[in-house]
Coordinates of C-alpha atoms in Angstrom, one line a residue:
Chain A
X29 CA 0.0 0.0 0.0
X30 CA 2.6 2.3 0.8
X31 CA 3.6 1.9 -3.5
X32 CA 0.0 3.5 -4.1
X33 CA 0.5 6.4 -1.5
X34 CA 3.9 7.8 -3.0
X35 CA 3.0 7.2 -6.3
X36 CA -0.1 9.2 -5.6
X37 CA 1.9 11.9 -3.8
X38 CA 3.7 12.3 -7.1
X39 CA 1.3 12.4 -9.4
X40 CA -0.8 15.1 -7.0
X41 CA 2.3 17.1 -7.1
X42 CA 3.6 16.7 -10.7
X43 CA 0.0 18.3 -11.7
X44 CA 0.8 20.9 -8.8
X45 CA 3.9 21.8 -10.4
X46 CA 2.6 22.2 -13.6
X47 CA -0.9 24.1 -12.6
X48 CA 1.2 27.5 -13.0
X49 CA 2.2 27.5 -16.3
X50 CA 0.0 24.7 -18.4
X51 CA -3.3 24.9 -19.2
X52 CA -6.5 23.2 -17.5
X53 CA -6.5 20.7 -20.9
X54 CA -3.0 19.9 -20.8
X55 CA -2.7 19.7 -16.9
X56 CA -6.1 16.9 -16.9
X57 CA -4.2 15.3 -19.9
X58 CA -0.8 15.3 -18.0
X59 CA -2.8 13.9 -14.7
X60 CA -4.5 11.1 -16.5
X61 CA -1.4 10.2 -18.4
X62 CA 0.6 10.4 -15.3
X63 CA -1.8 8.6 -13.3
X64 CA -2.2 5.4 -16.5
X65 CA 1.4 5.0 -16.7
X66 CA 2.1 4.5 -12.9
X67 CA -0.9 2.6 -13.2
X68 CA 0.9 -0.2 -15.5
X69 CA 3.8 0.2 -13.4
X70 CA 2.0 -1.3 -10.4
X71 CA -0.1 -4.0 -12.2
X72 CA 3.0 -5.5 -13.7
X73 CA 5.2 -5.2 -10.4
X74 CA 2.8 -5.3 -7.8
X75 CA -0.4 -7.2 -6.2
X76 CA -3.5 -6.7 -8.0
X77 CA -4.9 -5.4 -5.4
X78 CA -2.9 -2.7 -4.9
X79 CA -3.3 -1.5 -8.7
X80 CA -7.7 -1.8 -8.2
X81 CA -6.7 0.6 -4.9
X82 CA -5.3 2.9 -6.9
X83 CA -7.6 3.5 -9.3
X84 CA -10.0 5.1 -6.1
X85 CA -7.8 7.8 -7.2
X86 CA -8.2 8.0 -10.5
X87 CA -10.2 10.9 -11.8
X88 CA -13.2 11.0 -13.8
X89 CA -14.1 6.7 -12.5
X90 CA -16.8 6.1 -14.0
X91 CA -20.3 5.0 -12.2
X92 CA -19.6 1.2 -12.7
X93 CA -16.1 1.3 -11.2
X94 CA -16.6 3.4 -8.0
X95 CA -20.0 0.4 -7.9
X96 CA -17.7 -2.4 -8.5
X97 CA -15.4 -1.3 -5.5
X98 CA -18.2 -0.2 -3.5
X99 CA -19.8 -3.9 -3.7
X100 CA -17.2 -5.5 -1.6
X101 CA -16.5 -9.1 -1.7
X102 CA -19.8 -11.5 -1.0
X103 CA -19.5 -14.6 0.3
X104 CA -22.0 -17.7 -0.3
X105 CA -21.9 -19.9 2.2
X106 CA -23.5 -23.0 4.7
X107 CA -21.6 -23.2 7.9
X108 CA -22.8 -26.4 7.8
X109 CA -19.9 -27.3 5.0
X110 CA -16.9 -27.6 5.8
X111 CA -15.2 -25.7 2.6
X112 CA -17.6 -22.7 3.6
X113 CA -16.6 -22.9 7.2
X114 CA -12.4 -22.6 5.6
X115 CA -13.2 -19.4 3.8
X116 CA -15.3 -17.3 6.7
X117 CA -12.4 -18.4 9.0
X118 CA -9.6 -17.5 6.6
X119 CA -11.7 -13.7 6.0
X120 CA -12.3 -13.1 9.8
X121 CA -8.6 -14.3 10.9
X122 CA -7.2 -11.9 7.8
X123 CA -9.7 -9.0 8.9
X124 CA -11.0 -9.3 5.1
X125 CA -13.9 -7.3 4.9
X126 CA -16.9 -9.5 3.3
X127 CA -20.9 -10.1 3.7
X128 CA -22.0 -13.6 4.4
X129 CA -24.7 -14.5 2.4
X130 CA -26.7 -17.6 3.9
X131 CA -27.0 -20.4 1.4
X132 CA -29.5 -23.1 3.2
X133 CA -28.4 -26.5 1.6
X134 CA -31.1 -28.1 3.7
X135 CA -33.7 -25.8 2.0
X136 CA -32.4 -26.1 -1.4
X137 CA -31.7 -22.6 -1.6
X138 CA -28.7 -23.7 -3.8
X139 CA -30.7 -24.9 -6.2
X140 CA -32.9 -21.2 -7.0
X141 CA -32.2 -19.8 -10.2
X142 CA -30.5 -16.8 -8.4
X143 CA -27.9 -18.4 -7.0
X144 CA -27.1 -21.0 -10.2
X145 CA -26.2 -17.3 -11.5
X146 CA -23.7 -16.8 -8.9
X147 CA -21.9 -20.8 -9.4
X148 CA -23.6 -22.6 -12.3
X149 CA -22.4 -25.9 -10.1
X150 CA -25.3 -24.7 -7.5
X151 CA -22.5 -25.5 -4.7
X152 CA -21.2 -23.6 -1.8
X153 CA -18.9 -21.6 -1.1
X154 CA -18.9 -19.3 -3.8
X155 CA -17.9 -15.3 -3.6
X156 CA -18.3 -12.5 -5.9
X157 CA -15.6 -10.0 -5.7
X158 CA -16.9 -7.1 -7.5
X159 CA -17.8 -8.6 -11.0
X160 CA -15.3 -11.0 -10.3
X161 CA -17.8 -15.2 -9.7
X162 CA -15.1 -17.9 -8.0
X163 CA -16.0 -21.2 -6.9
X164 CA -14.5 -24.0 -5.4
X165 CA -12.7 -23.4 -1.9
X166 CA -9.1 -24.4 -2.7
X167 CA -9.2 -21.3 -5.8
X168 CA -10.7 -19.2 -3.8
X169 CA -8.5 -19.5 -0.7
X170 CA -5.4 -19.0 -2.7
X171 CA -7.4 -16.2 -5.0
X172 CA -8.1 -14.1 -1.1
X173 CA -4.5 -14.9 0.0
X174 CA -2.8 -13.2 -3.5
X175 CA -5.5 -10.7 -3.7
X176 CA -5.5 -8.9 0.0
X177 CA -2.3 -7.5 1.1
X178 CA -3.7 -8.1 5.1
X179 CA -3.0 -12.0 4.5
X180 CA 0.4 -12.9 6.3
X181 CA 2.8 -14.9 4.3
X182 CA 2.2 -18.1 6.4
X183 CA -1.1 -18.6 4.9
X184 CA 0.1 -19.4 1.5
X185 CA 3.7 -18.7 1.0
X186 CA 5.5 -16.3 -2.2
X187 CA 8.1 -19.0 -1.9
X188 CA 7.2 -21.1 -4.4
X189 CA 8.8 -24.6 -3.1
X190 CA 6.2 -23.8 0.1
X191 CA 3.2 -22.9 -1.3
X192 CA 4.1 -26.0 -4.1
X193 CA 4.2 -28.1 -0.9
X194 CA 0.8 -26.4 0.2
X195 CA -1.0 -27.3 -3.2
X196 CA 0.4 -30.9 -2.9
X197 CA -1.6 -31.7 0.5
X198 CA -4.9 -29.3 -1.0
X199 CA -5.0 -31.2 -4.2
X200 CA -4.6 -34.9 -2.5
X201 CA -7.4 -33.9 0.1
X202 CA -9.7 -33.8 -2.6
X203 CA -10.0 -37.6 -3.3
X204 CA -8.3 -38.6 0.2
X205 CA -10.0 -37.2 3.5
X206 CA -12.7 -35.1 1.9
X207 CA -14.0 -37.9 0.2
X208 CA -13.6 -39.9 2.9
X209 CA -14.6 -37.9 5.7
X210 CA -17.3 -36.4 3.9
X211 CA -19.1 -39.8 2.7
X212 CA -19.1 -41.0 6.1
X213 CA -20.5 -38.1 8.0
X214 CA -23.1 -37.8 5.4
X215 CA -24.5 -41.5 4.6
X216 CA -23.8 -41.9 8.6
X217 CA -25.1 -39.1 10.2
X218 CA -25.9 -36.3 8.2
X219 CA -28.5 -37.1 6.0
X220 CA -31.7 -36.6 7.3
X221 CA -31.0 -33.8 8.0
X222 CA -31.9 -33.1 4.5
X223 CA -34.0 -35.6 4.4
X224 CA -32.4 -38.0 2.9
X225 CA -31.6 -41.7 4.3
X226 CA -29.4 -42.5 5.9
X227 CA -26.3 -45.3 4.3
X228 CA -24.7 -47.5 6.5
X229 CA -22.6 -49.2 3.6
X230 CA -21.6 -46.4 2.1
X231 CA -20.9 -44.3 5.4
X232 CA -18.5 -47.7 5.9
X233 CA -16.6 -47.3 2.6
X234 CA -16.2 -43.5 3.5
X235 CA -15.0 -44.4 7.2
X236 CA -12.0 -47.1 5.7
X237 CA -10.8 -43.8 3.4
X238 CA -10.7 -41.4 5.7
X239 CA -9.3 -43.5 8.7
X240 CA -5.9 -44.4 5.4
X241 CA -6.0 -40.6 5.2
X242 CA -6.0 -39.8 9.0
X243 CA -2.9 -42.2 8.9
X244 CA -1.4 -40.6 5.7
X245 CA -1.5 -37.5 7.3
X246 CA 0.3 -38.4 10.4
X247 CA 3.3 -40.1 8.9
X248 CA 4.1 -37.6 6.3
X249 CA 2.9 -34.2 7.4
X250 CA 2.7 -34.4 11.3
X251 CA 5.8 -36.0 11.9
X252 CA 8.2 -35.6 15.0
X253 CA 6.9 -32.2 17.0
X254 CA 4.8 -30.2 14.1
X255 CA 2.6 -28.3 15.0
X256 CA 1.1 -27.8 11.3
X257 CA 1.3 -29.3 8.6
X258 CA 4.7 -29.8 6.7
X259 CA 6.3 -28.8 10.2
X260 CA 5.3 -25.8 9.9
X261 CA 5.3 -23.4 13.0
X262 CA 1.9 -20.8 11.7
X263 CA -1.1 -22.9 9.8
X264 CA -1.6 -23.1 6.3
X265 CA -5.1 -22.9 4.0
X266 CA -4.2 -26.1 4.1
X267 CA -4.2 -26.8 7.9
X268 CA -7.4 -24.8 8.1
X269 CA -9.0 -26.7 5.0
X270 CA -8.1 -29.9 6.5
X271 CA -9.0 -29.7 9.8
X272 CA -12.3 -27.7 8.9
X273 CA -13.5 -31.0 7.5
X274 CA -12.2 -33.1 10.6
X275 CA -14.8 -30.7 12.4
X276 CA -17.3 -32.6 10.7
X277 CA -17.0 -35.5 12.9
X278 CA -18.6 -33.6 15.8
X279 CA -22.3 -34.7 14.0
X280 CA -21.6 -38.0 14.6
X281 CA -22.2 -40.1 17.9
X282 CA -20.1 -38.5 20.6
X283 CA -18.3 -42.1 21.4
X284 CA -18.3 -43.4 18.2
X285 CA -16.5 -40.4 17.2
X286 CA -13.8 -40.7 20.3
X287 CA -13.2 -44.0 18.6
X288 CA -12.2 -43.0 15.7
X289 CA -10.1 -39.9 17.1
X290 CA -8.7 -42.0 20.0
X291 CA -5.6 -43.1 18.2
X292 CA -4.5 -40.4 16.1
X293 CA -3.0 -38.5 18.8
X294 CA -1.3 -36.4 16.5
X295 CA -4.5 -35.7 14.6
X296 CA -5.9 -34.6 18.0
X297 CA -2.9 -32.1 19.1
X298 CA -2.6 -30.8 15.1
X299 CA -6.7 -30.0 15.2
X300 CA -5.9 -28.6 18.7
X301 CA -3.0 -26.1 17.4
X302 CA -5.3 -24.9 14.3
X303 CA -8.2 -24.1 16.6
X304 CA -6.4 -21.8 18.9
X305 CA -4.2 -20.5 16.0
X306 CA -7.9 -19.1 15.0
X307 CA -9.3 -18.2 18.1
X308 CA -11.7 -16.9 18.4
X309 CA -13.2 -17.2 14.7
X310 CA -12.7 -20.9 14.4
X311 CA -15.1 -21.8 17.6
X312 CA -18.0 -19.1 16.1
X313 CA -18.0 -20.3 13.7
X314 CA -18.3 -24.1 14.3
X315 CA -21.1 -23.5 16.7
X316 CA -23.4 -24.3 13.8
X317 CA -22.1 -27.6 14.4
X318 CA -23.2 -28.0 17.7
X319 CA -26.9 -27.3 17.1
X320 CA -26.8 -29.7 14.1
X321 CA -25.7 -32.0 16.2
X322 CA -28.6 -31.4 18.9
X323 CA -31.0 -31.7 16.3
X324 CA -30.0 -35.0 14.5
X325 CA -29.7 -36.6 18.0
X326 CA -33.0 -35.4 19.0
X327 CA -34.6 -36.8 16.0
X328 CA -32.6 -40.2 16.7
X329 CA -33.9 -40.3 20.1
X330 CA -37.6 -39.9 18.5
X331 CA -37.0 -42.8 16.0
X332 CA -35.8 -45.3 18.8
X333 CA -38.9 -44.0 21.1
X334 CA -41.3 -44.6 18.4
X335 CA -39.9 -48.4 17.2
Chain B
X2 CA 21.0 -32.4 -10.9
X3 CA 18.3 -31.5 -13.1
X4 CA 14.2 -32.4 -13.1
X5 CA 13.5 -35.8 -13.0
X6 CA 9.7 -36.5 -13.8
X7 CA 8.7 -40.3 -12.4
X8 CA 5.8 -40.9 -14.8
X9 CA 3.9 -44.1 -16.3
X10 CA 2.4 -43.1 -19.6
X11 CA -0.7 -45.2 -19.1
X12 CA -1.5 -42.2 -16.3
X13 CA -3.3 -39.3 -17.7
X14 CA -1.9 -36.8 -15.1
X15 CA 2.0 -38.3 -16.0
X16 CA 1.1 -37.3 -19.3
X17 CA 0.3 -34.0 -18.7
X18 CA 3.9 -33.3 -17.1
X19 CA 5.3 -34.9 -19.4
X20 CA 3.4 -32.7 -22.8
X21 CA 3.6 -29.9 -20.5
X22 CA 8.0 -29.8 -20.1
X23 CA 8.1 -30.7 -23.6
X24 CA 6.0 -28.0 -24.9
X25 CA 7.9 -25.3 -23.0
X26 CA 11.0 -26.5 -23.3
X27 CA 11.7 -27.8 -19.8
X28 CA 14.9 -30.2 -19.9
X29 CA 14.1 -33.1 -17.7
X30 CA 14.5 -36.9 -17.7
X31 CA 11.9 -39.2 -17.6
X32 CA 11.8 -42.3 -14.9
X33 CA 9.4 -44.8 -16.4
X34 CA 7.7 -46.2 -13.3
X35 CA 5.9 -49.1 -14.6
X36 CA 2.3 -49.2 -12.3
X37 CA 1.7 -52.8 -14.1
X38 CA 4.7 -54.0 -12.7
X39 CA 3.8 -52.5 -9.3
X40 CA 7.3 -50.4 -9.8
X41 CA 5.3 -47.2 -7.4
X42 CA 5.6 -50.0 -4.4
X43 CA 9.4 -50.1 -4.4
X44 CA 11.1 -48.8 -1.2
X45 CA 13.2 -47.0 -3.7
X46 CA 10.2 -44.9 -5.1
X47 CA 8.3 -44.8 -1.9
X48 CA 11.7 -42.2 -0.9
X49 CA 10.5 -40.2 -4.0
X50 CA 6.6 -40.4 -3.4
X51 CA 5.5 -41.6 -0.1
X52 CA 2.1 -41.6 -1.1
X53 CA 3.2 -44.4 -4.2
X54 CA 1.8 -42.4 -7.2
X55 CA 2.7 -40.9 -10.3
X56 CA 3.4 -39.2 -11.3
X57 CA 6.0 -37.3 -9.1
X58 CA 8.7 -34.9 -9.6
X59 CA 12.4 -34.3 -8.1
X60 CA 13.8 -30.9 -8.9
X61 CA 17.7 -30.7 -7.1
X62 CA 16.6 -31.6 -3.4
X63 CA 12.8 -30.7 -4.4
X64 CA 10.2 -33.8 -4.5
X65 CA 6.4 -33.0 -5.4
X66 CA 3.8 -34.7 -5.8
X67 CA -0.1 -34.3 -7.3
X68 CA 0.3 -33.3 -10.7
X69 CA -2.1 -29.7 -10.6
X70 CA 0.7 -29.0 -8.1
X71 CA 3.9 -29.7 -10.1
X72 CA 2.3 -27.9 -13.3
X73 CA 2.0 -24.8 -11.0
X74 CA 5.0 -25.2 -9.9
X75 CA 6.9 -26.1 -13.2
X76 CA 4.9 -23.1 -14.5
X77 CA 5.9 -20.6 -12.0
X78 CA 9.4 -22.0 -11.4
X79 CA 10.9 -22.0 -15.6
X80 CA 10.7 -18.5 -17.2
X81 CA 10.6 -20.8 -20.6
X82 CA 6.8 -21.4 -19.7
X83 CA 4.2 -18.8 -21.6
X84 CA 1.7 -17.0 -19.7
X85 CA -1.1 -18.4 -21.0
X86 CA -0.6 -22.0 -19.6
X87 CA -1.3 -20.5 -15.9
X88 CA -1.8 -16.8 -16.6
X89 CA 0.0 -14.6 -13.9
X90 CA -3.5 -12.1 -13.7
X91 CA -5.6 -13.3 -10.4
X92 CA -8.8 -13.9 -12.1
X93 CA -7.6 -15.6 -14.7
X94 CA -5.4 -18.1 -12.7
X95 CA -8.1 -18.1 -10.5
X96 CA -10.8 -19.6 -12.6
X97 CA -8.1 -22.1 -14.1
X98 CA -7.3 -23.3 -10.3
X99 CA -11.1 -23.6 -10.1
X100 CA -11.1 -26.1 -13.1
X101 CA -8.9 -27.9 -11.9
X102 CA -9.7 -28.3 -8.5
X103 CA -13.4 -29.5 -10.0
X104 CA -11.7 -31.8 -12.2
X105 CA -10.5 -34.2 -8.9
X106 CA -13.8 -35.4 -7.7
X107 CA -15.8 -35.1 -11.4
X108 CA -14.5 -35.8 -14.7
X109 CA -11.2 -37.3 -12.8
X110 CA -13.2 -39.6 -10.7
X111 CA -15.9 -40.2 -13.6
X112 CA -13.6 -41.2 -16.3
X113 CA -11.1 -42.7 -14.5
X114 CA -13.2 -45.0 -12.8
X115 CA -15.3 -46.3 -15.8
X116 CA -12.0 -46.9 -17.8
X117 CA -10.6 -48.5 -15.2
X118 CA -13.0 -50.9 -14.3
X119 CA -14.5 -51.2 -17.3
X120 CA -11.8 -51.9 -19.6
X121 CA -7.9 -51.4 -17.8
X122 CA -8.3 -53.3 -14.6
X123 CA -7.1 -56.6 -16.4
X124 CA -3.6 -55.1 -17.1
X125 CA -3.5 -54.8 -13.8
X126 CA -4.4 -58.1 -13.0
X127 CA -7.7 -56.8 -11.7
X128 CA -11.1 -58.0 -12.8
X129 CA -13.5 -55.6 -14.8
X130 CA -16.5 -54.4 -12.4
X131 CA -19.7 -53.3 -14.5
X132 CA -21.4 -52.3 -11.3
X133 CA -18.8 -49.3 -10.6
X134 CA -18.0 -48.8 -14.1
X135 CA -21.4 -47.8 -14.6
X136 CA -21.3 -45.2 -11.6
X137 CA -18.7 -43.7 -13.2
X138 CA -20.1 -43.6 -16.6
X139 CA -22.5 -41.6 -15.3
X140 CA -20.2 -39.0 -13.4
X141 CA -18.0 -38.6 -16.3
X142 CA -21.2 -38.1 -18.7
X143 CA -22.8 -35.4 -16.2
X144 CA -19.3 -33.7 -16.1
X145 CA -18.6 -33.8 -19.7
X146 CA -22.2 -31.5 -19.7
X147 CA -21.0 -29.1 -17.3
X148 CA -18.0 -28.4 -18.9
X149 CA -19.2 -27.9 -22.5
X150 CA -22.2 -25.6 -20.3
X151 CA -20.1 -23.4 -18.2
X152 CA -16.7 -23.9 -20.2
X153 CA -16.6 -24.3 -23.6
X154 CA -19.5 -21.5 -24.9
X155 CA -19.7 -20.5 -27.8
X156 CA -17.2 -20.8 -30.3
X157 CA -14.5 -21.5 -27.5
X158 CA -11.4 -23.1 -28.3
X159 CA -10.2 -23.5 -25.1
X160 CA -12.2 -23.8 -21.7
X161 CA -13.1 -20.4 -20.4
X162 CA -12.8 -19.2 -24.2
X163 CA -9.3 -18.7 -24.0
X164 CA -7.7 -18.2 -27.2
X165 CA -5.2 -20.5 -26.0
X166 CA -4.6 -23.8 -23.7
X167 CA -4.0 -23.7 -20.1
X168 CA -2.8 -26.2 -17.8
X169 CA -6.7 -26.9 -17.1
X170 CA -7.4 -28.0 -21.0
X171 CA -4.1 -30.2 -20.9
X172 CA -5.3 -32.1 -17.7
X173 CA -9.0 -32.7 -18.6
X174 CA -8.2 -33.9 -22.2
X175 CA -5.6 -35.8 -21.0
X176 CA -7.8 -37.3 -18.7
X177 CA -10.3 -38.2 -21.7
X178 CA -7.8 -39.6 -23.6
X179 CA -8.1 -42.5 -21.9
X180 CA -11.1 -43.7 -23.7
X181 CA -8.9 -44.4 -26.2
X182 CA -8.7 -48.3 -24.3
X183 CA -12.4 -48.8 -23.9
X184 CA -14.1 -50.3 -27.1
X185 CA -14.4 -47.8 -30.2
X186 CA -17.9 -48.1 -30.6
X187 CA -18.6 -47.4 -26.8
X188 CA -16.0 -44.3 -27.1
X189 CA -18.1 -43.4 -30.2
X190 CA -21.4 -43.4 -28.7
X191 CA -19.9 -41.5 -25.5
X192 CA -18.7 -38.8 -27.8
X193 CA -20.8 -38.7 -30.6
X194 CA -23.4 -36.8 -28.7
X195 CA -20.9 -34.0 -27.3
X196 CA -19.3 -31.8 -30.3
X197 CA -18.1 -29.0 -28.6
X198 CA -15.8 -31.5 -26.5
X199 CA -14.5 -33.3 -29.5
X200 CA -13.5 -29.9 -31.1
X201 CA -11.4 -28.9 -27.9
X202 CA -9.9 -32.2 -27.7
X203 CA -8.8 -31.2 -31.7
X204 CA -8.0 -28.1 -30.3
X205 CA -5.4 -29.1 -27.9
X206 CA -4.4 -31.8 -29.8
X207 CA -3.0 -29.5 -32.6
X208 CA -2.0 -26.8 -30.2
X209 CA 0.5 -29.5 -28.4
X210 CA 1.6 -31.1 -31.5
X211 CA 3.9 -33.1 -32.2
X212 CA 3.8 -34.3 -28.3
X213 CA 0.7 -35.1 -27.9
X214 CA 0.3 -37.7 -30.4
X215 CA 3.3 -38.4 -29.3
X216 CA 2.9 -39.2 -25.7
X217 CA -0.1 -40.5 -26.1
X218 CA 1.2 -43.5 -28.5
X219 CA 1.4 -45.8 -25.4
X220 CA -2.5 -46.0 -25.0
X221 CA -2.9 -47.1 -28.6
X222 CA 0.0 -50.1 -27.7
X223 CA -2.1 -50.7 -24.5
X224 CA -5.1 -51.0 -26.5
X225 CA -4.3 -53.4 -28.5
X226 CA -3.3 -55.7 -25.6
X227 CA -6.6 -55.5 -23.9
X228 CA -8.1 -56.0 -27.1
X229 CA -5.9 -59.0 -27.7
X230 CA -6.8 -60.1 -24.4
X231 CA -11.1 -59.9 -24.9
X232 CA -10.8 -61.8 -27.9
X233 CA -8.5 -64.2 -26.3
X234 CA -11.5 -64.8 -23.2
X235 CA -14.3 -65.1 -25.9
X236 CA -12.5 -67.3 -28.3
X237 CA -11.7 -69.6 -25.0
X238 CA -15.6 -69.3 -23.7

């Protein structure tokens, strides 16, 4: 940011300098031209970001512009899913200003015509930055990290061999613990809740993957002390994408879900150190969680009553 | 030292690498890793890859694997590599990420699945499974809709009407090149209905020539084995 302040102090004064002896048409000429070429200066040296800041500055913006920068960034989400829960955390924790716009997956609302404009896939999360429609959580994670110049470095490295290792662990979670996790807590426990059955098979098949994952993830990313992933000593999006869908678990029976945690004490300490890393975000924002939970087991306890 | 690329050709994402470092003039040497040999169980390649896949890369002390993540890398790492292969504006690298993180659990999953169990498994020494073939029939059908709907509009050459490939197009026709094992006519009747992805197969195709072809020769070799092989079970029955 402090680019965009010189540069502007130099362009303010240039035209200053000039006022006394040019005239109006040539000074706004000089202005403009002065204000374009720094422009390109920043967009091919600098963040984005930083070049859209600058333009605030840039006289005569038109309607749509200063509306485009006015919008803000909008984020689709159901804190119910676990991607959605990565990106509110990773916006709060990097004091990224957004809105949350409620997507209800148990009331279809991802399904309205509205919202298939915002992500044609009709899944959350989704944002809209300005005119700007991203989907999927892992491209939009690393879009807010190289976008916002609040995001520390530890998030998703510039050094390329880091962040390489980064997109390694977000590209294998994909097939590997989301799936995994994912299946289980949905065909096990999750389900009705949107009124769907439940799948004991299924839920089992999802259970053997993500228990190989949990395993995976302890012998090559948690070894020896780490507190994150890769030994890192600050989380990643990775750690927070990782351990966001770990949360899942809490929807499950509390002991069968002790069972399965019980010997991954690495797993345990890791999800530990990434939930005080993001205090206090990362326990608001779970709390959706917690009354999910209450109502599936109330409605469990009704089914058993009633047989 | 130099890149070394471990890579079996029968995998679409080794492929990809390999077109990739060919395309942009990226000097590297190819480890064959033979996956019908069971070559990515060695104690020698689990050092390389721990998680025993290809295909994986060593660059000095560097190992990577997942292939979305060593084209990024290779990408941003060799100034040799062109923009538009993973552009260095926001958006645009943005929406490709967003491609390819789809890709994983849709036309990945889709195709690879119904190739594999429908037609490769036996090189493997694995039976056929029509039961999960099917599933992912259906997967790869539903995502070969999506991306002709939200990606290839209009007179797009490449996905998000680029005017040229990225790393995206080179992974997902990669991955559909593996029809090339199943059956013609089944591959046919797949196809036929979806033109736009035929053209942008074309499209890369000649926009990666001579590689392509040339990479991809191994399928055509593997082919003919399993064909050899079908006719060998029905003549026996």
């Amino acid at each position: 940011m402090s680019y965009s302040c010189v540069a502007i102090y130099l362009s303010q004064n240039h035209s200053k300098s000039l006022n006394k002896r040019i005239s109006p048409y040539k000074q706004t000429f000089i202005r403009l031209a002065t204000h374009y070429v720094i422009e390109l200066f920043f967009l091919f040296r600098l963040k984005f970001i930083e070049a859209i800041s600058f333009f605030r500055f840039l006289p005569f913006s038109g309607e749509e512009r200063e509306l485009e920068l006015e919008m803000g960034l909008k984020v689709y989400a159901d804190r119910t899913s676990q991607p959605s829960r990565a990106i509110i955390i990773f916006c709060k924790m990097n004091q990224i200003d957004f809105e949350e716009v409620k997507i209800d997956l148990s009331k279809g609302q991802h399904r309205t015509p509205e919202f298939e404009k915002i992500n044609p896939m009709k899944k959350v999360p989704a944002i809209v930055d300005g005119r700007f429609k991203l989907f999927e959580s892992h491209a939009i994670l690393r879009y807010l990290a190289c976008s916002f110049p609040s995001v520390s470095d530890h998030w998703y490295p510039n050094d390329l061999t880091s962040r390489a290792k980064i997109d390694s662990i977000l590209d294998w979670h994909h097939a590997n613990l989301r799936q995994g996790a994912g299946t289980y807590v949905f065909h096990g426990a999750m389900a009705p809740a949107f009124g769907l059955p439940l799948n004991a098979q299924v839920a089992e098949q999802g259970k053997k993957l993500m228990l190989s994952s949990l395993s995976k993830i302890e012998l090559f990313w948690l070894r020896g002390d780490s507190r994150f992933l890769l030994g890192n000593s600050q989380p990643s999006i990775a750690d927070l994408c990782l351990v966001c869908e770990l949360m899942e678990l809490e929807v499950v029976d509390s002991e069968e879900r002790e069972r399965i945690l019980e010997p991954h004490q690495k797993i345990r300490d890791w999800m530990e150190n990434v939930k005080r890393a993001t205090h206090p975000h990362f326990l608001e924002v779970h709390g959706i969680l917690y009354e999910l939970k209450a109502r599936l087991e109330s409605r469990r306890n009704k089914v058993s009553t009633n047989l | 030292m130099g890149l070394k690329v471990y890579a079996d050709r029968t995998s679409q994402p080794s492929r990809t690498i390999i077109i990739f470092c060919k395309m942009n003039q990226i000097d590297f040497e190819e480890v064959k890793i033979d996956l019908s040999k069971g070559q990515h169980r060695t104690p020698e390649f689990e050092k390389i890859n721990p998680m025993k896949k290809v295909p994986a890369i060593v660059d000095g002390r560097f190992k990577l694997f997942e292939s979305h993540a060593i084209l990024r890398y290779l990408a941003c790492s060799f100034p040799s590599v062109s923009d538009h292969w993973y552009p260095n504006d926001l958006t645009s690298r943005a929406k490709i990420d967003s491609i390819l993180d789809w890709h994983h659990a849709n036309l990945r999953q889709g195709a690879g699945t119904y190739v594999f169990h429908g037609a490769m498994a036996p090189a493997f020494g694995l039976p056929l499974n029509a039961q999960v073939a099917e599933q992912g029939k259906k997967l790869m059908l539903s995502s070969l809709s999506k991306i002709e709907l939200f990606w290839l509009r209009g007179d797009s050459r490449f996905l998000l009407g680029n005017s040229q490939p990225s790393i995206a197009d080179l992974s997902l026709v990669c991955e559909l090149m593996e029809l090339e094992v199943v059956d013609s006519e089944e591959r046919e009747r797949i196809l036929e209905p979806h033109q736009k992805i035929r053209d942008w197969m074309e499209n890369v195709k000649r926009a990666t020539h001579p590689h392509f072809l040339e990479v991809h020769g191994i399928l055509y070799e593997l082919k003919a084995r399993l064909e050899s092989r079908r006719n060998k079970v029905s003549t026996n029955l």
